[in-house]
């Protein structure tokens, strides 16, 4: 799935010359915490969020910071906290994603930059927005992995998925399926790997899917040189 398949294309935006009050009113009315800022050609130039407004003079949150930082930093803070114009308050250098990017790329960017939403662009123009809520919806409506019915098909599917994880220990695991019950045998280096193998096995469904997983694996907790 690509971003364009999940994004919302009807995006509420503001212009750089709009007032901060106007932006705040839109956030309140729409129940959203941030707005992309676009120019007259719909090019993405910034984003204004609730976080950008926390130091505003209207809520008297900036007074205790007035003596902190260099002259340049204090001057910049004054502009951000007192200017009426969105352009002076918005965050520039916005983290955005192209509409052809994968959903995995979106999740990674949100995690790395600790953001709740990402503007979606096409050749620099804003075409949509994707949020954490959209990703949660994708998880909630996802169908389990399917395979053909039968123990042999289940075993083949589990082995394939274990191989895709590119972990050497998983390749060495022995998988036996009997009447839909998966038996895992082998040696693993950590409890996390054991849990991952179980989750992979439980995730295979079909007309006669996995009825249960019996874990016979052994975990060899080898201490590192630092722990010895």
PDB file of N, CA, C and O in Angstrom, residues 96-143:
ATOM      1  N   UNK A  96       7.909  15.943   5.276  1.00  0.00           N
ATOM      2  CA  UNK A  96       6.791  15.550   4.414  1.00  0.00           C
ATOM      3  C   UNK A  96       7.143  14.241   3.717  1.00  0.00           C
ATOM      4  O   UNK A  96       8.273  13.753   3.788  1.00  0.00           O
ATOM      5  N   UNK A  97       6.164  13.666   3.039  1.00  0.00           N
ATOM      6  CA  UNK A  97       6.372  12.397   2.355  1.00  0.00           C
ATOM      7  C   UNK A  97       5.713  12.460   0.987  1.00  0.00           C
ATOM      8  O   UNK A  97       4.667  13.096   0.815  1.00  0.00           O
ATOM      9  N   UNK A  98       6.338  11.828   0.002  1.00  0.00           N
ATOM     10  CA  UNK A  98       5.772  11.791  -1.341  1.00  0.00           C
ATOM     11  C   UNK A  98       4.610  10.791  -1.398  1.00  0.00           C
ATOM     12  O   UNK A  98       4.587   9.800  -0.662  1.00  0.00           O
ATOM     13  N   UNK A  99       3.657  11.042  -2.252  1.00  0.00           N
ATOM     14  CA  UNK A  99       2.460  10.207  -2.317  1.00  0.00           C
ATOM     15  C   UNK A  99       2.742   8.767  -2.734  1.00  0.00           C
ATOM     16  O   UNK A  99       1.939   7.873  -2.458  1.00  0.00           O
ATOM     17  N   UNK A 100       3.886   8.511  -3.361  1.00  0.00           N
ATOM     18  CA  UNK A 100       4.221   7.153  -3.785  1.00  0.00           C
ATOM     19  C   UNK A 100       5.017   6.395  -2.729  1.00  0.00           C
ATOM     20  O   UNK A 100       5.368   5.226  -2.931  1.00  0.00           O
ATOM     21  N   UNK A 101       5.297   7.028  -1.593  1.00  0.00           N
ATOM     22  CA  UNK A 101       6.061   6.365  -0.529  1.00  0.00           C
ATOM     23  C   UNK A 101       5.228   5.238   0.095  1.00  0.00           C
ATOM     24  O   UNK A 101       4.007   5.234   0.021  1.00  0.00           O
ATOM     25  N   UNK A 102       5.918   4.301   0.720  1.00  0.00           N
ATOM     26  CA  UNK A 102       5.234   3.183   1.365  1.00  0.00           C
ATOM     27  C   UNK A 102       4.692   3.594   2.729  1.00  0.00           C
ATOM     28  O   UNK A 102       5.177   4.553   3.338  1.00  0.00           O
ATOM     29  N   UNK A 103       3.722   2.845   3.217  1.00  0.00           N
ATOM     30  CA  UNK A 103       3.170   3.105   4.547  1.00  0.00           C
ATOM     31  C   UNK A 103       4.237   2.870   5.608  1.00  0.00           C
ATOM     32  O   UNK A 103       4.278   3.549   6.635  1.00  0.00           O
ATOM     33  N   UNK A 104       5.120   1.914   5.366  1.00  0.00           N
ATOM     34  CA  UNK A 104       6.211   1.672   6.295  1.00  0.00           C
ATOM     35  C   UNK A 104       7.114   2.881   6.444  1.00  0.00           C
ATOM     36  O   UNK A 104       7.598   3.179   7.544  1.00  0.00           O
ATOM     37  N   UNK A 105       7.327   3.586   5.345  1.00  0.00           N
ATOM     38  CA  UNK A 105       8.132   4.806   5.370  1.00  0.00           C
ATOM     39  C   UNK A 105       7.463   5.875   6.233  1.00  0.00           C
ATOM     40  O   UNK A 105       8.120   6.589   7.001  1.00  0.00           O
ATOM     41  N   UNK A 106       6.150   5.992   6.125  1.00  0.00           N
ATOM     42  CA  UNK A 106       5.396   6.951   6.930  1.00  0.00           C
ATOM     43  C   UNK A 106       5.556   6.649   8.414  1.00  0.00           C
ATOM     44  O   UNK A 106       5.837   7.531   9.228  1.00  0.00           O
ATOM     45  N   UNK A 107       5.363   5.381   8.783  1.00  0.00           N
ATOM     46  CA  UNK A 107       5.472   4.985  10.183  1.00  0.00           C
ATOM     47  C   UNK A 107       6.873   5.270  10.723  1.00  0.00           C
ATOM     48  O   UNK A 107       7.027   5.746  11.859  1.00  0.00           O
ATOM     49  N   UNK A 108       7.892   5.008   9.913  1.00  0.00           N
ATOM     50  CA  UNK A 108       9.275   5.245  10.351  1.00  0.00           C
ATOM     51  C   UNK A 108       9.528   6.729  10.575  1.00  0.00           C
ATOM     52  O   UNK A 108      10.167   7.117  11.567  1.00  0.00           O
ATOM     53  N   UNK A 109       9.039   7.585   9.675  1.00  0.00           N
ATOM     54  CA  UNK A 109       9.226   9.026   9.822  1.00  0.00           C
ATOM     55  C   UNK A 109       8.501   9.557  11.056  1.00  0.00           C
ATOM     56  O   UNK A 109       9.048  10.379  11.805  1.00  0.00           O
ATOM     57  N   UNK A 110       7.269   9.090  11.277  1.00  0.00           N
ATOM     58  CA  UNK A 110       6.524   9.531  12.452  1.00  0.00           C
ATOM     59  C   UNK A 110       7.242   9.136  13.739  1.00  0.00           C
ATOM     60  O   UNK A 110       7.280   9.895  14.709  1.00  0.00           O
ATOM     61  N   UNK A 111       7.806   7.945  13.735  1.00  0.00           N
ATOM     62  CA  UNK A 111       8.516   7.463  14.917  1.00  0.00           C
ATOM     63  C   UNK A 111       9.825   8.222  15.127  1.00  0.00           C
ATOM     64  O   UNK A 111      10.140   8.645  16.246  1.00  0.00           O
ATOM     65  N   UNK A 112      10.583   8.423  14.050  1.00  0.00           N
ATOM     66  CA  UNK A 112      11.893   9.081  14.160  1.00  0.00           C
ATOM     67  C   UNK A 112      11.774  10.541  14.577  1.00  0.00           C
ATOM     68  O   UNK A 112      12.580  11.038  15.367  1.00  0.00           O
ATOM     69  N   UNK A 113      10.767  11.237  14.025  1.00  0.00           N
ATOM     70  CA  UNK A 113      10.640  12.672  14.275  1.00  0.00           C
ATOM     71  C   UNK A 113       9.559  13.014  15.302  1.00  0.00           C
ATOM     72  O   UNK A 113       9.331  14.204  15.580  1.00  0.00           O
ATOM     73  N   UNK A 114       8.921  11.985  15.877  1.00  0.00           N
ATOM     74  CA  UNK A 114       7.909  12.187  16.914  1.00  0.00           C
ATOM     75  C   UNK A 114       6.815  13.158  16.467  1.00  0.00           C
ATOM     76  O   UNK A 114       6.478  14.117  17.155  1.00  0.00           O
ATOM     77  N   UNK A 115       6.280  12.925  15.264  1.00  0.00           N
ATOM     78  CA  UNK A 115       5.204  13.765  14.738  1.00  0.00           C
ATOM     79  C   UNK A 115       3.940  12.937  14.597  1.00  0.00           C
ATOM     80  O   UNK A 115       3.987  11.712  14.435  1.00  0.00           O
ATOM     81  N   UNK A 116       2.781  13.615  14.654  1.00  0.00           N
ATOM     82  CA  UNK A 116       1.490  12.935  14.604  1.00  0.00           C
ATOM     83  C   UNK A 116       0.916  12.876  13.199  1.00  0.00           C
ATOM     84  O   UNK A 116      -0.001  12.106  12.944  1.00  0.00           O
ATOM     85  N   UNK A 117       1.420  13.728  12.322  1.00  0.00           N
ATOM     86  CA  UNK A 117       0.879  13.773  10.968  1.00  0.00           C
ATOM     87  C   UNK A 117       1.992  14.153   9.995  1.00  0.00           C
ATOM     88  O   UNK A 117       2.968  14.793  10.379  1.00  0.00           O
ATOM     89  N   UNK A 118       1.814  13.782   8.736  1.00  0.00           N
ATOM     90  CA  UNK A 118       2.777  14.127   7.695  1.00  0.00           C
ATOM     91  C   UNK A 118       2.039  14.670   6.479  1.00  0.00           C
ATOM     92  O   UNK A 118       1.127  14.015   5.958  1.00  0.00           O
ATOM     93  N   UNK A 119       2.409  15.854   6.010  1.00  0.00           N
ATOM     94  CA  UNK A 119       1.864  16.334   4.744  1.00  0.00           C
ATOM     95  C   UNK A 119       2.346  15.425   3.611  1.00  0.00           C
ATOM     96  O   UNK A 119       3.470  14.912   3.649  1.00  0.00           O
ATOM     97  N   UNK A 120       1.505  15.238   2.628  1.00  0.00           N
ATOM     98  CA  UNK A 120       1.841  14.413   1.470  1.00  0.00           C
ATOM     99  C   UNK A 120       1.973  15.325   0.259  1.00  0.00           C
ATOM    100  O   UNK A 120       1.093  16.160   0.002  1.00  0.00           O
ATOM    101  N   UNK A 121       3.060  15.173  -0.470  1.00  0.00           N
ATOM    102  CA  UNK A 121       3.321  16.072  -1.590  1.00  0.00           C
ATOM    103  C   UNK A 121       3.504  15.313  -2.900  1.00  0.00           C
ATOM    104  O   UNK A 121       3.801  14.118  -2.914  1.00  0.00           O
ATOM    105  N   UNK A 122       3.329  16.060  -3.976  1.00  0.00           N
ATOM    106  CA  UNK A 122       3.645  15.585  -5.323  1.00  0.00           C
ATOM    107  C   UNK A 122       4.355  16.720  -6.035  1.00  0.00           C
ATOM    108  O   UNK A 122       3.767  17.778  -6.286  1.00  0.00           O
ATOM    109  N   UNK A 123       5.629  16.522  -6.317  1.00  0.00           N
ATOM    110  CA  UNK A 123       6.457  17.577  -6.926  1.00  0.00           C
ATOM    111  C   UNK A 123       6.411  18.872  -6.100  1.00  0.00           C
ATOM    112  O   UNK A 123       6.350  19.979  -6.653  1.00  0.00           O
ATOM    113  N   UNK A 124       6.428  18.724  -4.782  1.00  0.00           N
ATOM    114  CA  UNK A 124       6.463  19.895  -3.903  1.00  0.00           C
ATOM    115  C   UNK A 124       5.116  20.490  -3.568  1.00  0.00           C
ATOM    116  O   UNK A 124       5.022  21.328  -2.674  1.00  0.00           O
ATOM    117  N   UNK A 125       4.071  20.077  -4.264  1.00  0.00           N
ATOM    118  CA  UNK A 125       2.728  20.587  -4.008  1.00  0.00           C
ATOM    119  C   UNK A 125       1.999  19.691  -3.019  1.00  0.00           C
ATOM    120  O   UNK A 125       2.084  18.462  -3.096  1.00  0.00           O
ATOM    121  N   UNK A 126       1.263  20.289  -2.120  1.00  0.00           N
ATOM    122  CA  UNK A 126       0.498  19.529  -1.132  1.00  0.00           C
ATOM    123  C   UNK A 126      -0.686  18.841  -1.798  1.00  0.00           C
ATOM    124  O   UNK A 126      -1.493  19.482  -2.468  1.00  0.00           O
ATOM    125  N   UNK A 127      -0.796  17.517  -1.609  1.00  0.00           N
ATOM    126  CA  UNK A 127      -1.907  16.771  -2.201  1.00  0.00           C
ATOM    127  C   UNK A 127      -2.697  15.995  -1.148  1.00  0.00           C
ATOM    128  O   UNK A 127      -3.738  15.420  -1.446  1.00  0.00           O
ATOM    129  N   UNK A 128      -2.204  15.971   0.094  1.00  0.00           N
ATOM    130  CA  UNK A 128      -2.922  15.236   1.124  1.00  0.00           C
ATOM    131  C   UNK A 128      -2.202  15.285   2.454  1.00  0.00           C
ATOM    132  O   UNK A 128      -1.179  15.959   2.604  1.00  0.00           O
ATOM    133  N   UNK A 129      -2.742  14.550   3.413  1.00  0.00           N
ATOM    134  CA  UNK A 129      -2.121  14.457   4.727  1.00  0.00           C
ATOM    135  C   UNK A 129      -2.428  13.076   5.297  1.00  0.00           C
ATOM    136  O   UNK A 129      -3.506  12.512   5.062  1.00  0.00           O
ATOM    137  N   UNK A 130      -1.468  12.510   6.018  1.00  0.00           N
ATOM    138  CA  UNK A 130      -1.644  11.205   6.634  1.00  0.00           C
ATOM    139  C   UNK A 130      -1.284  11.332   8.112  1.00  0.00           C
ATOM    140  O   UNK A 130      -0.321  12.011   8.471  1.00  0.00           O
ATOM    141  N   UNK A 131      -2.077  10.705   8.975  1.00  0.00           N
ATOM    142  CA  UNK A 131      -1.890  10.855  10.414  1.00  0.00           C
ATOM    143  C   UNK A 131      -1.731   9.498  11.086  1.00  0.00           C
ATOM    144  O   UNK A 131      -1.937   8.441  10.482  1.00  0.00           O
ATOM    145  N   UNK A 132      -1.377   9.536  12.373  1.00  0.00           N
ATOM    146  CA  UNK A 132      -1.274   8.300  13.146  1.00  0.00           C
ATOM    147  C   UNK A 132      -2.617   7.570  13.191  1.00  0.00           C
ATOM    148  O   UNK A 132      -2.667   6.343  13.197  1.00  0.00           O
ATOM    149  N   UNK A 133      -3.698   8.329  13.226  1.00  0.00           N
ATOM    150  CA  UNK A 133      -5.032   7.719  13.257  1.00  0.00           C
ATOM    151  C   UNK A 133      -5.256   6.871  12.010  1.00  0.00           C
ATOM    152  O   UNK A 133      -5.855   5.786  12.080  1.00  0.00           O
ATOM    153  N   UNK A 134      -4.762   7.339  10.868  1.00  0.00           N
ATOM    154  CA  UNK A 134      -4.913   6.570   9.626  1.00  0.00           C
ATOM    155  C   UNK A 134      -4.172   5.239   9.724  1.00  0.00           C
ATOM    156  O   UNK A 134      -4.653   4.210   9.235  1.00  0.00           O
ATOM    157  N   UNK A 135      -2.998   5.252  10.352  1.00  0.00           N
ATOM    158  CA  UNK A 135      -2.234   4.016  10.511  1.00  0.00           C
ATOM    159  C   UNK A 135      -2.945   3.062  11.473  1.00  0.00           C
ATOM    160  O   UNK A 135      -2.960   1.848  11.255  1.00  0.00           O
ATOM    161  N   UNK A 136      -3.532   3.611  12.544  1.00  0.00           N
ATOM    162  CA  UNK A 136      -4.282   2.778  13.479  1.00  0.00           C
ATOM    163  C   UNK A 136      -5.484   2.129  12.795  1.00  0.00           C
ATOM    164  O   UNK A 136      -5.810   0.963  13.043  1.00  0.00           O
ATOM    165  N   UNK A 137      -6.142   2.901  11.925  1.00  0.00           N
ATOM    166  CA  UNK A 137      -7.283   2.364  11.178  1.00  0.00           C
ATOM    167  C   UNK A 137      -6.831   1.212  10.287  1.00  0.00           C
ATOM    168  O   UNK A 137      -7.537   0.199  10.157  1.00  0.00           O
ATOM    169  N   UNK A 138      -5.654   1.350   9.698  1.00  0.00           N
ATOM    170  CA  UNK A 138      -5.122   0.295   8.836  1.00  0.00           C
ATOM    171  C   UNK A 138      -4.883  -0.981   9.629  1.00  0.00           C
ATOM    172  O   UNK A 138      -5.190  -2.085   9.166  1.00  0.00           O
ATOM    173  N   UNK A 139      -4.358  -0.835  10.856  1.00  0.00           N
ATOM    174  CA  UNK A 139      -4.116  -2.001  11.715  1.00  0.00           C
ATOM    175  C   UNK A 139      -5.437  -2.654  12.114  1.00  0.00           C
ATOM    176  O   UNK A 139      -5.590  -3.877  12.088  1.00  0.00           O
ATOM    177  N   UNK A 140      -6.403  -1.814  12.477  1.00  0.00           N
ATOM    178  CA  UNK A 140      -7.681  -2.329  12.972  1.00  0.00           C
ATOM    179  C   UNK A 140      -8.473  -3.080  11.904  1.00  0.00           C
ATOM    180  O   UNK A 140      -9.250  -3.985  12.228  1.00  0.00           O
ATOM    181  N   UNK A 141      -8.290  -2.723  10.650  1.00  0.00           N
ATOM    182  CA  UNK A 141      -9.068  -3.338   9.571  1.00  0.00           C
ATOM    183  C   UNK A 141      -8.277  -4.363   8.774  1.00  0.00           C
ATOM    184  O   UNK A 141      -8.786  -4.927   7.807  1.00  0.00           O
ATOM    185  N   UNK A 142      -7.026  -4.630   9.189  1.00  0.00           N
ATOM    186  CA  UNK A 142      -6.173  -5.548   8.429  1.00  0.00           C
ATOM    187  C   UNK A 142      -6.673  -6.981   8.548  1.00  0.00           C
ATOM    188  O   UNK A 142      -7.135  -7.421   9.605  1.00  0.00           O
ATOM    189  N   UNK A 143      -6.603  -7.708   7.461  1.00  0.00           N
ATOM    190  CA  UNK A 143      -6.957  -9.124   7.453  1.00  0.00           C
ATOM    191  C   UNK A 143      -5.718  -9.943   7.775  1.00  0.00           C
ATOM    192  O   UNK A 143      -4.612  -9.585   7.396  1.00  0.00           O
TER     193      UNK A 143
END
